[in-house]
CSV table of C-alpha atoms in Angstrom, one decimal:
chain,number,residue,atom,x,y,z
A,2,MET,CA,11.4,-26.5,-8.3
A,3,ASP,CA,9.5,-23.7,-10.2
A,4,GLN,CA,7.9,-21.4,-7.6
A,5,GLU,CA,6.7,-18.9,-10.4
A,6,GLU,CA,3.2,-17.5,-9.6
A,7,ARG,CA,0.4,-18.5,-12.2
A,8,ILE,CA,-2.0,-15.6,-12.7
A,9,ALA,CA,-5.6,-15.5,-14.0
A,10,LEU,CA,-6.6,-11.9,-15.1
A,11,PHE,CA,-10.2,-10.9,-15.2
A,12,LEU,CA,-11.2,-7.5,-16.5
A,13,ASP,CA,-14.6,-5.8,-15.7
A,14,TYR,CA,-13.8,-3.8,-18.8
A,15,GLU,CA,-16.8,-1.3,-18.9
A,16,ASN,CA,-16.0,-0.2,-15.3
A,17,LEU,CA,-12.4,0.4,-16.3
A,18,ALA,CA,-12.9,2.0,-19.5
A,19,ILE,CA,-15.7,4.5,-18.1
A,20,SER,CA,-13.6,5.1,-15.0
A,21,ALA,CA,-10.6,6.0,-17.1
A,22,ARG,CA,-12.5,8.2,-19.3
A,23,ASP,CA,-14.4,10.1,-16.5
A,24,HIS,CA,-11.5,10.4,-13.9
A,25,LEU,CA,-8.3,10.4,-15.7
A,26,GLY,CA,-8.8,13.3,-18.2
A,27,GLY,CA,-10.7,11.1,-20.9
A,28,ILE,CA,-7.6,8.6,-21.6
A,29,PRO,CA,-8.4,5.3,-23.0
A,30,PHE,CA,-7.7,2.3,-20.9
A,31,GLU,CA,-4.4,0.5,-21.8
A,32,LEU,CA,-3.7,-2.9,-20.8
A,33,ARG,CA,0.1,-2.6,-21.0
A,34,PRO,CA,0.7,-0.9,-17.7
A,35,VAL,CA,-1.3,-3.6,-15.9
A,36,ALA,CA,0.4,-6.4,-17.9
A,37,ASP,CA,3.9,-4.9,-17.0
A,38,ALA,CA,2.9,-4.8,-13.2
A,39,LEU,CA,1.7,-8.4,-13.4
A,40,ALA,CA,4.9,-9.5,-15.2
A,41,GLU,CA,6.8,-8.6,-12.1
A,42,ARG,CA,4.5,-10.8,-10.0
A,43,GLY,CA,4.2,-14.0,-12.0
A,44,ARG,CA,3.1,-15.6,-15.4
A,45,VAL,CA,-0.2,-14.6,-16.6
A,46,VAL,CA,-2.0,-17.8,-17.9
A,47,VAL,CA,-5.5,-16.8,-18.3
A,48,ARG,CA,-6.7,-13.4,-19.7
A,49,ARG,CA,-10.4,-12.7,-19.9
A,50,ALA,CA,-12.4,-9.3,-20.4
A,51,TYR,CA,-16.1,-8.8,-20.0
A,52,ALA,CA,-18.2,-6.1,-21.9
A,53,ASP,CA,-20.5,-5.5,-24.8
A,54,TRP,CA,-17.8,-5.2,-27.3
A,55,SER,CA,-20.0,-3.3,-29.8
A,56,TYR,CA,-19.4,-0.3,-27.6
A,57,PHE,CA,-15.5,-0.8,-27.3
A,58,ASP,CA,-14.4,-1.6,-31.0
A,59,GLN,CA,-10.9,0.1,-30.7
A,60,ASP,CA,-10.4,-1.4,-27.3
A,61,ARG,CA,-11.3,-4.9,-28.6
A,62,ARG,CA,-8.5,-4.7,-31.2
A,63,MET,CA,-6.0,-3.6,-28.3
A,64,LEU,CA,-7.0,-6.4,-26.0
A,65,THR,CA,-6.9,-9.1,-29.0
A,66,ARG,CA,-3.3,-8.0,-29.8
A,67,SER,CA,-2.6,-8.9,-26.0
A,68,HIS,CA,-4.2,-12.2,-26.3
A,69,VAL,CA,-7.2,-11.5,-24.1
A,70,GLU,CA,-10.1,-13.6,-24.4
A,71,LEU,CA,-13.2,-11.3,-25.0
A,72,ILE,CA,-16.4,-12.4,-23.3
A,73,ASP,CA,-19.2,-10.5,-25.0
A,74,ILE,CA,-22.2,-9.5,-22.8
A,75,PRO,CA,-24.9,-8.1,-25.2
A,76,GLN,CA,-26.6,-4.8,-24.4
A,77,ARG,CA,-29.7,-5.1,-22.3
A,78,MET,CA,-31.7,-2.9,-20.1
A,79,GLY,CA,-29.7,-0.8,-17.5
A,80,ALA,CA,-28.7,-2.7,-14.4
A,81,SER,CA,-29.6,-6.3,-15.9
A,82,ARG,CA,-26.7,-5.8,-18.4
A,83,LYS,CA,-24.4,-5.0,-15.6
A,84,ASN,CA,-25.5,-7.8,-13.4
A,85,ALA,CA,-25.1,-10.2,-16.4
A,86,ALA,CA,-21.5,-9.1,-16.8
A,87,ASP,CA,-20.7,-9.4,-13.1
A,88,ILE,CA,-22.4,-12.8,-12.6
A,89,LYS,CA,-20.6,-14.2,-15.8
A,90,MET,CA,-17.2,-12.9,-14.4
A,91,VAL,CA,-17.8,-14.4,-11.0
A,92,VAL,CA,-18.9,-17.8,-12.4
A,93,ASP,CA,-15.9,-18.0,-14.7
A,94,ALA,CA,-13.5,-16.9,-11.8
A,95,LEU,CA,-14.8,-19.6,-9.5
A,96,GLU,CA,-14.7,-22.2,-12.2
A,97,VAL,CA,-11.0,-21.5,-12.8
A,98,ALA,CA,-10.4,-21.6,-9.1
A,99,PHE,CA,-11.9,-25.0,-8.6
A,100,GLU,CA,-10.6,-26.7,-12.0
A,101,ARG,CA,-7.1,-25.2,-12.2
A,102,ALA,CA,-5.3,-25.8,-8.9
A,103,TYR,CA,-2.1,-24.6,-10.4
A,104,ILE,CA,-3.4,-20.9,-10.7
A,105,SER,CA,-2.3,-19.3,-7.4
A,106,THR,CA,-3.2,-15.6,-7.9
A,107,PHE,CA,-6.3,-14.0,-9.2
A,108,VAL,CA,-6.3,-10.5,-10.7
A,109,LEU,CA,-9.7,-8.7,-10.7
A,110,CYS,CA,-9.5,-5.4,-12.6
A,111,THR,CA,-12.5,-3.6,-11.4
A,112,GLY,CA,-13.5,-0.8,-8.7
A,113,ASP,CA,-17.0,-2.3,-8.0
A,114,SER,CA,-17.7,-3.4,-4.5
A,115,ASP,CA,-20.0,-6.1,-5.9
A,116,PHE,CA,-16.9,-8.2,-6.4
A,117,THR,CA,-15.9,-8.2,-2.7
A,118,PRO,CA,-17.6,-11.4,-1.9
A,119,LEU,CA,-15.8,-13.1,-4.8
A,120,VAL,CA,-12.5,-11.8,-3.3
A,121,HIS,CA,-13.5,-13.3,0.1
A,122,LYS,CA,-14.3,-16.7,-1.5
A,123,LEU,CA,-11.1,-16.8,-3.6
A,124,ARG,CA,-9.1,-16.1,-0.5
A,125,GLU,CA,-10.9,-19.0,1.4
A,126,LEU,CA,-9.9,-21.2,-1.4
A,127,ASN,CA,-6.2,-20.2,-0.6
A,128,LYS,CA,-5.8,-17.9,-3.7
A,129,ARG,CA,-4.0,-14.6,-3.7
A,130,VAL,CA,-6.2,-11.8,-5.0
A,131,ILE,CA,-4.9,-8.7,-6.5
A,132,GLY,CA,-7.2,-6.0,-7.4
A,133,VAL,CA,-6.8,-3.1,-10.1
A,134,GLY,CA,-9.0,0.0,-10.3
A,135,VAL,CA,-9.0,3.7,-10.9
A,136,GLU,CA,-8.5,5.4,-7.6
A,137,LYS,CA,-11.4,7.9,-7.8
A,138,SER,CA,-14.0,5.3,-8.7
A,139,THR,CA,-13.0,2.4,-6.6
A,140,SER,CA,-15.1,1.5,-3.7
A,141,ALA,CA,-13.5,1.9,-0.4
A,142,LEU,CA,-14.8,-1.6,0.4
A,143,LEU,CA,-12.7,-3.4,-2.2
A,144,PRO,CA,-9.0,-2.8,-1.6
A,145,PRO,CA,-9.0,-3.9,2.1
A,146,ALA,CA,-10.5,-7.2,1.0
A,147,CYS,CA,-7.6,-8.0,-1.5
A,148,ASP,CA,-4.2,-9.2,-0.8
A,149,GLU,CA,-2.8,-6.4,-2.9
A,150,PHE,CA,-4.6,-3.6,-4.6
A,151,LEU,CA,-3.0,-1.6,-7.5
A,152,TYR,CA,-4.4,1.9,-8.6
A,153,TYR,CA,-4.3,2.0,-12.3
A,154,ASP,CA,-3.6,5.8,-12.4
A,155,ARG,CA,-0.3,5.1,-10.3
A,156,LEU,CA,1.1,2.4,-12.5
A,157,GLU,CA,4.2,3.0,-14.5
A,158,GLY,CA,3.3,3.9,-18.1
A,159,VAL,CA,-0.1,5.6,-17.4
A,160,GLU,CA,0.2,9.1,-18.7
A,161,ILE,CA,-2.7,11.4,-17.2
A,162,PRO,CA,-3.0,14.7,-19.1
A,163,PRO,CA,-3.0,17.8,-16.9
A,164,ALA,CA,-6.2,19.3,-15.9
A,165,ARG,CA,-7.4,22.0,-18.2
A,166,VAL,CA,-7.7,25.5,-16.8
A,167,ARG,CA,-11.1,27.0,-17.7
A,168,GLN,CA,-10.7,30.3,-19.5
A,169,THR,CA,-13.1,33.3,-18.9
A,170,ARG,CA,-13.5,36.5,-20.7
A,171,PRO,CA,-11.8,39.5,-18.8
A,172,VAL,CA,-14.1,41.9,-17.2
A,173,SER,CA,-13.8,45.7,-17.8
A,174,PRO,CA,-11.7,47.2,-16.5
A,175,PRO,CA,-9.2,44.2,-16.7
A,176,PRO,CA,-7.3,43.4,-13.5
A,177,ALA,CA,-3.9,44.9,-13.0
A,178,ALA,CA,-2.1,41.5,-13.0
A,179,ALA,CA,-3.9,38.3,-14.1
A,180,PRO,CA,-2.5,35.2,-12.4
A,181,GLU,CA,-0.9,32.8,-14.8
A,182,PRO,CA,-2.5,29.5,-15.2
A,183,GLN,CA,-0.8,26.8,-13.0
A,184,PRO,CA,0.0,23.3,-14.2
A,185,ALA,CA,-1.9,20.5,-12.6
A,186,ALA,CA,-0.4,19.5,-9.4
A,187,GLU,CA,1.1,16.1,-9.1
A,188,ALA,CA,0.1,13.8,-6.3
A,189,PRO,CA,2.1,14.8,-3.2
A,190,MET,CA,4.8,12.5,-2.2
A,191,ARG,CA,4.0,10.5,0.9
A,192,ASP,CA,5.9,11.2,4.1
A,193,VAL,CA,9.0,8.9,4.1
A,194,ASP,CA,9.4,9.5,7.9
A,195,THR,CA,5.9,8.0,8.5
A,196,LEU,CA,6.9,5.1,6.2
A,197,ALA,CA,10.3,4.7,8.2
A,198,ALA,CA,8.0,4.4,11.4
A,199,LEU,CA,5.8,1.9,9.8
A,200,VAL,CA,8.7,-0.4,8.6
A,201,ALA,CA,10.3,-0.1,12.0
A,202,GLN,CA,7.1,-1.1,13.7
A,203,THR,CA,6.7,-3.9,11.2
A,204,VAL,CA,10.2,-5.3,11.8
A,205,ALA,CA,9.8,-5.1,15.5
A,206,GLY,CA,6.5,-7.0,15.4
A,207,LEU,CA,7.8,-9.8,13.2
A,208,GLN,CA,10.9,-10.1,15.5
A,209,ARG,CA,8.5,-10.7,18.5
A,210,SER,CA,6.2,-13.0,16.8
A,211,SER,CA,8.7,-15.0,14.5
A,212,SER,CA,11.4,-17.5,15.6
A,213,GLY,CA,13.2,-17.2,12.2
A,214,ALA,CA,15.0,-14.5,10.4
A,215,VAL,CA,12.9,-11.5,9.2
A,216,THR,CA,13.6,-11.0,5.4
A,217,ALA,CA,12.9,-8.2,3.0
A,218,SER,CA,10.1,-10.2,1.3
A,219,THR,CA,8.4,-11.1,4.6
A,220,ILE,CA,8.3,-7.3,5.5
A,221,LYS,CA,6.9,-6.4,2.0
A,222,ARG,CA,4.1,-9.1,2.4
A,223,THR,CA,3.3,-7.9,5.9
A,224,LEU,CA,3.1,-4.3,4.8
A,225,LEU,CA,0.7,-5.3,2.0
A,226,ARG,CA,-1.4,-7.1,4.5
A,227,LYS,CA,-1.6,-3.9,6.7
A,228,ASP,CA,-2.3,-1.8,3.7
A,229,PRO,CA,-3.1,-3.7,0.3
A,230,THR,CA,-2.6,-0.3,-1.7
A,231,PHE,CA,1.0,0.0,-0.3
A,232,ASN,CA,3.5,0.8,-3.1
A,233,GLU,CA,7.0,2.0,-2.5
A,234,ALA,CA,6.8,4.0,-5.7
A,235,ASP,CA,4.3,6.3,-4.0
A,236,TYR,CA,7.4,7.4,-1.7
A,237,GLY,CA,9.7,7.9,-4.6
A,238,PHE,CA,11.6,4.6,-4.5
A,239,ARG,CA,11.8,2.4,-7.6
A,240,ALA,CA,12.0,-0.8,-5.7
A,241,PHE,CA,11.6,-2.1,-2.1
A,242,GLY,CA,15.2,-2.9,-1.9
A,243,GLU,CA,15.9,0.7,-2.7
A,244,LEU,CA,13.6,1.8,0.1
A,245,LEU,CA,15.4,-0.4,2.6
A,246,ARG,CA,18.9,0.9,1.7
A,247,HIS,CA,17.5,4.3,2.2
A,248,LEU,CA,16.4,3.4,5.7
A,249,VAL,CA,19.8,1.7,6.4
A,250,GLY,CA,21.4,5.1,5.6
A,251,HIS,CA,19.1,6.7,8.2
A,252,ASN,CA,19.9,4.0,10.8
A,253,VAL,CA,16.3,2.8,10.8
A,254,VAL,CA,17.0,-0.7,9.9
A,255,GLU,CA,20.1,-3.0,9.3
A,256,LEU,CA,20.7,-5.5,6.3
A,257,THR,CA,22.5,-8.5,6.3
A,258,PRO,CA,22.7,-11.2,3.6
A,259,SER,CA,20.5,-14.3,4.0
A,260,SER,CA,20.6,-17.8,2.4
A,261,ALA,CA,18.2,-16.5,-0.3
A,262,LYS,CA,20.0,-14.4,-2.8
A,263,GLY,CA,18.4,-10.9,-3.2
A,264,ASP,CA,16.2,-11.2,0.0
A,265,PRO,CA,18.5,-9.9,2.7
A,266,GLU,CA,17.6,-10.3,6.4
A,267,VAL,CA,16.3,-7.1,8.1
A,268,THR,CA,16.8,-6.2,11.7
A,269,LEU,CA,16.5,-3.1,13.9
A,270,PRO,CA,19.7,-1.5,15.1
A,271,GLU,CA,20.7,-2.9,18.3
A,272,HIS,CA,22.9,0.1,19.4
A,273,GLY,CA,23.5,3.6,18.0
A,274,ASP,CA,20.0,5.4,17.8
A,275,ARG,CA,18.3,3.3,20.3
A,276,GLU,CA,21.0,3.6,23.0
A,277,ALA,CA,21.2,7.4,22.2
A,278,ALA,CA,17.3,7.7,22.6
A,279,PHE,CA,17.5,5.9,25.9
A,280,ALA,CA,20.3,8.2,27.2
A,281,LEU,CA,18.2,11.2,25.8
A,282,LEU,CA,15.2,10.1,27.8
A,283,ARG,CA,17.2,9.6,31.1
A,284,THR,CA,18.6,13.0,30.8
A,285,VAL,CA,15.4,14.7,30.3
A,286,VAL,CA,13.7,12.8,33.2
A,287,PHE,CA,16.6,13.8,35.4
A,288,ASP,CA,16.4,17.5,34.4
A,289,LEU,CA,12.6,17.6,35.0
A,290,ALA,CA,12.5,15.6,38.2
A,291,GLY,CA,10.6,17.4,40.9
A,292,SER,CA,11.3,17.3,44.6
A,293,ASP,CA,10.5,13.7,44.8
A,294,GLY,CA,12.8,13.0,42.0
A,295,SER,CA,10.2,11.9,39.4
A,296,THR,CA,8.4,13.3,36.4
A,297,ALA,CA,5.0,12.4,34.9
A,298,LEU,CA,4.7,10.5,31.6
A,299,SER,CA,2.2,13.0,30.4
A,300,GLY,CA,3.8,15.8,28.4
A,301,LEU,CA,7.3,14.1,28.5
A,302,LYS,CA,7.4,13.2,24.9
A,303,ASN,CA,7.1,17.0,24.1
A,304,GLN,CA,10.0,17.9,26.5
A,305,VAL,CA,12.1,15.1,24.8
A,306,ARG,CA,11.3,16.6,21.4
A,307,LYS,CA,12.4,20.1,22.7
A,308,VAL,CA,15.7,18.6,23.1
A,309,ALA,CA,15.7,16.4,20.0
A,310,PRO,CA,13.1,17.6,17.5
A,311,ASP,CA,13.6,14.7,15.2
A,312,PHE,CA,13.0,12.1,18.0
A,313,SER,CA,10.4,9.4,17.1
A,314,GLU,CA,9.8,6.3,19.1
A,315,LYS,CA,8.2,4.8,16.1
A,316,LYS,CA,11.4,4.9,14.0
A,317,LEU,CA,12.9,2.6,16.7
A,318,GLY,CA,10.2,0.2,16.4
A,319,TYR,CA,8.0,1.1,19.3
A,320,ARG,CA,4.2,1.6,18.7
A,321,SER,CA,3.9,4.2,21.4
A,322,PHE,CA,6.0,6.4,23.7
A,323,LEU,CA,4.8,4.4,26.8
A,324,GLN,CA,6.1,1.3,25.1
A,325,PHE,CA,9.5,3.2,24.5
A,326,CYS,CA,9.6,4.1,28.1
A,327,LYS,CA,8.8,0.6,29.3
A,328,ALA,CA,11.7,-0.7,27.2
A,329,ALA,CA,14.0,1.8,28.6
A,330,ALA,CA,12.8,0.7,32.2
A,331,THR,CA,13.5,-2.9,31.3
A,332,GLY,CA,17.1,-1.9,30.2
A,333,GLY,CA,17.6,-0.3,33.7
A,334,VAL,CA,17.8,3.3,32.2
A,335,VAL,CA,14.9,4.7,34.1
A,336,ASP,CA,12.3,3.4,36.6
A,337,LEU,CA,8.7,3.5,35.5
A,338,LYS,CA,5.8,3.1,38.0
A,339,TRP,CA,2.1,3.8,37.9
A,340,ASN,CA,1.0,6.3,40.6
A,341,ALA,CA,-2.8,6.1,41.3
A,342,GLY,CA,-2.7,9.6,43.1
A,343,ALA,CA,-1.3,11.2,39.9
A,344,ASP,CA,-3.2,9.0,37.8
A,345,ASP,CA,-0.2,8.7,35.6
A,346,TYR,CA,3.0,6.9,35.1
A,347,LEU,CA,5.9,8.5,37.0
A,348,LEU,CA,9.5,8.1,35.8
A,349,THR,CA,12.7,8.5,37.8
A,350,THR,CA,16.3,7.9,36.8
A,351,SER,CA,17.4,4.5,38.0
A,352,THR,CA,20.2,5.8,40.0
A,353,GLN,CA,19.3,8.9,42.1
A,354,ASP,CA,22.2,11.4,42.1
């Protein structure tokens, strides 16, 4: 049975074209990077773009070659023209949603928060919604409403020219050494350690809430529900599978083949790092124990990191250091009890020496 997603693409073209021009160094908007990203997600069966095309003559030719239906919204006065385009796009999207049940995914190319109610309505109708917009001009309200949000400037194939360095005439006398113009800095690579902690937490949560196997595709969908703008490429990985293999190499997760080819089962390591972390905790608690044989939870994590600077309970799938200590207590590694007098949890080694 064909499980391929059917996609309807709607472009608020004026919003995209102006945003690319104003925030991406004046480059024209190109459909190809968007089309390539959607080709990885399913089959696009509806393509419509909305604008006053008398202002976008070259763009019209580019879109026509890509088989996009152009919906002309003639020039009017100010906001009334904008509202006419928005309303037409909303009406058409809802019409497609009701009349073509086989379409499962709607792609709204816009950064305008006015389309947020449309996103909510489409999701009520059990449609998956993907947003596309230029990062600097996209409303903060829109990405969290979508199932997935793609920033146009991060898509493969979008070439953003480096920022120009403004030249000024030298003052007299000239400085001894003028600094050389620096090339535009690339967007900083996101912290892979933070991502490892997020994946481990997600796997742990899915294992607790699901009775079945946790697969790579399930984790990717869950990460997108947590953050619709999530993209493994922002961390330097070409595919989600490559990211998982990197985490396997760092003993954050384990992969085993599943019944679905190319979609392995993902689990947290049952041994190794976790047992070593519990042993480390017990050693630190024992070393810090006072006259009563106990040590307070407050400040304990810092003491653990003095011994093992790379320690992170989140990499082991725990949301907090307290949860990690509770797991150690459940396993009999330490004892953990609340002490009202100290207004804190106190830990002791389970076997006093």
